[in-house]
GROMACS .gro file of C-alpha atoms in nm:
model
  126
    1UNK     CA    1  -4.074  -7.316   8.974
    2UNK     CA    2  -4.095  -6.930   9.265
    3UNK     CA    3  -3.830  -6.737   9.374
    4UNK     CA    4  -3.967  -6.850   9.773
    5UNK     CA    5  -3.765  -7.151   9.706
    6UNK     CA    6  -3.434  -6.962   9.672
    7UNK     CA    7  -3.245  -6.717   9.946
    8UNK     CA    8  -3.336  -6.305   9.879
    9UNK     CA    9  -3.000  -6.297   9.754
   10UNK     CA   10  -3.060  -6.475   9.474
   11UNK     CA   11  -3.427  -6.392   9.431
   12UNK     CA   12  -3.284  -6.017   9.353
   13UNK     CA   13  -3.020  -6.185   9.127
   14UNK     CA   14  -3.329  -6.335   8.948
   15UNK     CA   15  -3.504  -6.049   9.001
   16UNK     CA   16  -3.262  -5.840   8.779
   17UNK     CA   17  -3.156  -6.103   8.517
   18UNK     CA   18  -3.522  -6.043   8.424
   19UNK     CA   19  -3.522  -5.642   8.436
   20UNK     CA   20  -3.205  -5.707   8.208
   21UNK     CA   21  -3.359  -5.900   7.950
   22UNK     CA   22  -3.720  -5.659   7.920
   23UNK     CA   23  -3.523  -5.388   7.862
   24UNK     CA   24  -3.310  -5.559   7.579
   25UNK     CA   25  -3.570  -5.716   7.454
   26UNK     CA   26  -3.763  -5.375   7.498
   27UNK     CA   27  -3.452  -5.153   7.275
   28UNK     CA   28  -3.428  -5.477   6.960
   29UNK     CA   29  -3.801  -5.401   6.915
   30UNK     CA   30  -3.760  -5.070   6.936
   31UNK     CA   31  -3.572  -5.031   6.622
   32UNK     CA   32  -3.809  -5.241   6.453
   33UNK     CA   33  -4.116  -4.891   6.508
   34UNK     CA   34  -4.224  -4.784   6.891
   35UNK     CA   35  -4.524  -4.946   6.921
   36UNK     CA   36  -4.344  -5.237   6.918
   37UNK     CA   37  -4.052  -5.152   7.131
   38UNK     CA   38  -4.372  -5.040   7.390
   39UNK     CA   39  -4.552  -5.349   7.387
   40UNK     CA   40  -4.165  -5.595   7.428
   41UNK     CA   41  -4.202  -5.349   7.732
   42UNK     CA   42  -4.581  -5.345   7.875
   43UNK     CA   43  -4.487  -5.759   7.872
   44UNK     CA   44  -4.193  -5.795   8.062
   45UNK     CA   45  -4.346  -5.499   8.319
   46UNK     CA   46  -4.626  -5.712   8.343
   47UNK     CA   47  -4.434  -5.996   8.372
   48UNK     CA   48  -4.195  -5.826   8.628
   49UNK     CA   49  -4.326  -5.645   8.841
   50UNK     CA   50  -4.596  -5.981   8.930
   51UNK     CA   51  -4.287  -6.139   9.061
   52UNK     CA   52  -4.137  -5.834   9.310
   53UNK     CA   53  -4.476  -5.835   9.500
   54UNK     CA   54  -4.452  -6.217   9.526
   55UNK     CA   55  -4.120  -6.209   9.623
   56UNK     CA   56  -4.182  -5.956   9.879
   57UNK     CA   57  -4.486  -6.196  10.015
   58UNK     CA   58  -4.305  -6.388  10.047
   59UNK     CA   59  -4.048  -6.282  10.199
   60UNK     CA   60  -4.332  -6.043  10.413
   61UNK     CA   61  -4.253  -6.308  10.726
   62UNK     CA   62  -3.873  -6.423  10.723
   63UNK     CA   63  -3.797  -6.280  11.043
   64UNK     CA   64  -4.049  -6.412  11.299
   65UNK     CA   65  -4.182  -6.762  11.261
   66UNK     CA   66  -4.464  -6.787  11.209
   67UNK     CA   67  -4.800  -6.993  11.245
   68UNK     CA   68  -4.807  -7.326  11.174
   69UNK     CA   69  -4.987  -7.288  10.805
   70UNK     CA   70  -4.882  -6.882  10.742
   71UNK     CA   71  -4.563  -6.961  10.517
   72UNK     CA   72  -4.820  -7.175  10.335
   73UNK     CA   73  -5.145  -6.967  10.315
   74UNK     CA   74  -4.854  -6.649  10.242
   75UNK     CA   75  -4.740  -6.812   9.960
   76UNK     CA   76  -5.003  -6.939   9.851
   77UNK     CA   77  -5.188  -6.577   9.874
   78UNK     CA   78  -4.836  -6.447   9.705
   79UNK     CA   79  -4.941  -6.672   9.408
   80UNK     CA   80  -5.282  -6.605   9.331
   81UNK     CA   81  -5.185  -6.201   9.325
   82UNK     CA   82  -4.947  -6.263   9.097
   83UNK     CA   83  -5.136  -6.421   8.900
   84UNK     CA   84  -5.418  -6.227   8.872
   85UNK     CA   85  -5.177  -5.888   8.881
   86UNK     CA   86  -5.059  -6.076   8.541
   87UNK     CA   87  -5.349  -6.152   8.374
   88UNK     CA   88  -5.430  -5.745   8.454
   89UNK     CA   89  -5.165  -5.638   8.371
   90UNK     CA   90  -5.171  -5.843   8.019
   91UNK     CA   91  -5.577  -5.692   7.915
   92UNK     CA   92  -5.498  -5.383   7.983
   93UNK     CA   93  -5.184  -5.408   7.803
   94UNK     CA   94  -5.345  -5.563   7.518
   95UNK     CA   95  -5.658  -5.405   7.533
   96UNK     CA   96  -5.666  -5.026   7.660
   97UNK     CA   97  -5.361  -4.894   7.592
   98UNK     CA   98  -5.351  -5.131   7.128
   99UNK     CA   99  -5.019  -5.295   7.213
  100UNK     CA  100  -4.936  -5.540   6.965
  101UNK     CA  101  -4.952  -5.874   7.052
  102UNK     CA  102  -4.603  -6.017   6.973
  103UNK     CA  103  -4.429  -5.805   7.039
  104UNK     CA  104  -4.573  -5.870   7.390
  105UNK     CA  105  -4.638  -6.176   7.389
  106UNK     CA  106  -4.222  -6.289   7.350
  107UNK     CA  107  -4.130  -6.010   7.606
  108UNK     CA  108  -4.362  -6.197   7.877
  109UNK     CA  109  -4.256  -6.503   7.739
  110UNK     CA  110  -3.883  -6.439   7.770
  111UNK     CA  111  -3.942  -6.323   8.083
  112UNK     CA  112  -4.073  -6.626   8.226
  113UNK     CA  113  -3.801  -6.840   8.084
  114UNK     CA  114  -3.580  -6.657   8.290
  115UNK     CA  115  -3.673  -6.700   8.553
  116UNK     CA  116  -3.721  -7.083   8.589
  117UNK     CA  117  -3.350  -7.087   8.345
  118UNK     CA  118  -3.174  -6.809   8.519
  119UNK     CA  119  -3.140  -6.983   8.871
  120UNK     CA  120  -2.964  -7.274   8.693
  121UNK     CA  121  -2.710  -7.081   8.585
  122UNK     CA  122  -2.638  -6.897   8.877
  123UNK     CA  123  -2.578  -7.197   9.109
  124UNK     CA  124  -2.383  -7.387   8.916
  125UNK     CA  125  -2.131  -7.084   8.913
  126UNK     CA  126  -2.161  -7.048   9.254
   0.00000   0.00000   0.00000
Protein backbone atom coordinates (compact mmCIF):
# COMPACT_ATOMS: atom_id res chain seq x y z
CA UNK A 1 0.00 0.00 0.00
CA UNK A 2 1.49 3.27 -1.08
CA UNK A 3 0.94 6.77 0.13
CA UNK A 4 -0.27 7.70 -3.34
CA UNK A 5 -3.80 6.52 -2.61
CA UNK A 6 -4.32 9.00 0.20
CA UNK A 7 -4.55 12.74 0.54
CA UNK A 8 -1.44 14.82 1.10
CA UNK A 9 -2.56 15.57 4.68
CA UNK A 10 -2.76 11.86 5.44
CA UNK A 11 0.58 11.23 3.75
CA UNK A 12 2.22 13.88 5.94
CA UNK A 13 0.64 12.37 9.05
CA UNK A 14 1.89 8.90 8.14
CA UNK A 15 5.39 10.26 7.49
CA UNK A 16 5.39 11.98 10.89
CA UNK A 17 4.23 8.80 12.64
CA UNK A 18 6.99 6.91 10.86
CA UNK A 19 9.50 9.51 12.02
CA UNK A 20 8.25 9.12 15.58
CA UNK A 21 8.59 5.34 15.34
CA UNK A 22 12.11 5.74 14.00
CA UNK A 23 13.13 8.05 16.85
CA UNK A 24 11.54 5.92 19.59
CA UNK A 25 13.19 2.72 18.34
CA UNK A 26 16.57 4.44 18.02
CA UNK A 27 16.29 5.72 21.59
CA UNK A 28 15.31 2.26 22.85
CA UNK A 29 18.22 0.59 21.09
CA UNK A 30 20.68 3.25 22.23
CA UNK A 31 20.04 2.04 25.80
CA UNK A 32 21.82 -1.19 24.87
CA UNK A 33 24.70 0.50 23.05
CA UNK A 34 25.37 3.46 20.80
CA UNK A 35 26.22 1.08 17.95
CA UNK A 36 22.77 -0.52 18.25
CA UNK A 37 21.12 2.90 18.41
CA UNK A 38 22.95 4.09 15.30
CA UNK A 39 22.05 0.85 13.52
CA UNK A 40 18.37 1.29 14.39
CA UNK A 41 18.54 4.89 13.21
CA UNK A 42 20.08 3.76 9.90
CA UNK A 43 17.37 1.12 9.42
CA UNK A 44 14.58 3.57 10.10
CA UNK A 45 16.07 6.17 7.79
CA UNK A 46 16.42 3.52 5.08
CA UNK A 47 12.65 3.05 5.23
CA UNK A 48 11.59 6.65 5.90
CA UNK A 49 13.61 8.69 3.37
CA UNK A 50 12.52 6.58 0.36
CA UNK A 51 8.91 7.15 1.44
CA UNK A 52 9.53 10.90 1.38
CA UNK A 53 11.08 10.53 -2.09
CA UNK A 54 8.07 8.55 -3.31
CA UNK A 55 5.62 11.08 -1.87
CA UNK A 56 7.45 13.91 -3.61
CA UNK A 57 7.55 12.06 -6.94
CA UNK A 58 3.93 10.94 -6.68
CA UNK A 59 2.57 14.41 -6.02
CA UNK A 60 4.67 16.41 -8.41
CA UNK A 61 1.84 16.24 -10.96
CA UNK A 62 -0.95 16.90 -8.46
CA UNK A 63 -1.96 20.40 -9.59
CA UNK A 64 -1.80 19.61 -13.30
CA UNK A 65 -4.00 17.64 -15.64
CA UNK A 66 -1.32 15.33 -17.02
CA UNK A 67 -1.50 13.38 -20.24
CA UNK A 68 -3.19 10.00 -20.13
CA UNK A 69 -0.88 7.41 -18.55
CA UNK A 70 1.49 10.00 -17.14
CA UNK A 71 0.18 9.55 -13.58
CA UNK A 72 0.72 5.79 -13.74
CA UNK A 73 4.27 6.27 -15.02
CA UNK A 74 4.91 8.83 -12.28
CA UNK A 75 3.81 6.34 -9.61
CA UNK A 76 5.81 3.53 -11.22
CA UNK A 77 8.90 5.71 -11.39
CA UNK A 78 8.40 6.80 -7.78
CA UNK A 79 8.08 3.19 -6.61
CA UNK A 80 11.16 2.15 -8.59
CA UNK A 81 13.19 4.99 -7.10
CA UNK A 82 11.90 4.08 -3.64
CA UNK A 83 13.00 0.46 -3.98
CA UNK A 84 16.39 1.33 -5.47
CA UNK A 85 17.13 3.98 -2.82
CA UNK A 86 16.07 1.59 -0.03
CA UNK A 87 18.40 -1.13 -1.31
CA UNK A 88 21.29 1.32 -1.68
CA UNK A 89 20.77 2.73 1.81
CA UNK A 90 20.61 -0.74 3.39
CA UNK A 91 23.76 -1.85 1.56
CA UNK A 92 25.60 1.26 2.70
CA UNK A 93 24.40 0.83 6.30
CA UNK A 94 25.30 -2.85 6.51
CA UNK A 95 28.33 -3.06 4.25
CA UNK A 96 30.08 0.28 4.48
CA UNK A 97 29.12 1.51 7.94
CA UNK A 98 29.05 -1.91 9.62
CA UNK A 99 25.64 -1.53 11.24
CA UNK A 100 24.33 -4.29 13.50
CA UNK A 101 21.82 -6.38 11.57
CA UNK A 102 19.02 -6.95 14.10
CA UNK A 103 18.48 -3.36 15.26
CA UNK A 104 18.63 -2.20 11.65
CA UNK A 105 16.17 -4.87 10.49
CA UNK A 106 13.74 -4.35 13.37
CA UNK A 107 13.69 -0.59 12.87
CA UNK A 108 13.34 -0.87 9.08
CA UNK A 109 10.52 -3.39 9.36
CA UNK A 110 8.72 -1.38 12.05
CA UNK A 111 8.74 1.79 9.97
CA UNK A 112 7.46 -0.21 6.97
CA UNK A 113 4.65 -1.75 9.05
CA UNK A 114 3.63 1.71 10.31
CA UNK A 115 3.16 2.72 6.66
CA UNK A 116 0.46 0.06 6.35
CA UNK A 117 -1.20 0.36 9.77
CA UNK A 118 -1.20 4.15 10.33
CA UNK A 119 -3.64 5.05 7.52
CA UNK A 120 -6.15 2.51 8.85
CA UNK A 121 -5.91 3.89 12.40
CA UNK A 122 -6.05 7.52 11.22
CA UNK A 123 -9.09 6.86 9.00
CA UNK A 124 -10.99 5.14 11.83
CA UNK A 125 -10.41 8.14 14.11
CA UNK A 126 -11.47 10.72 11.55
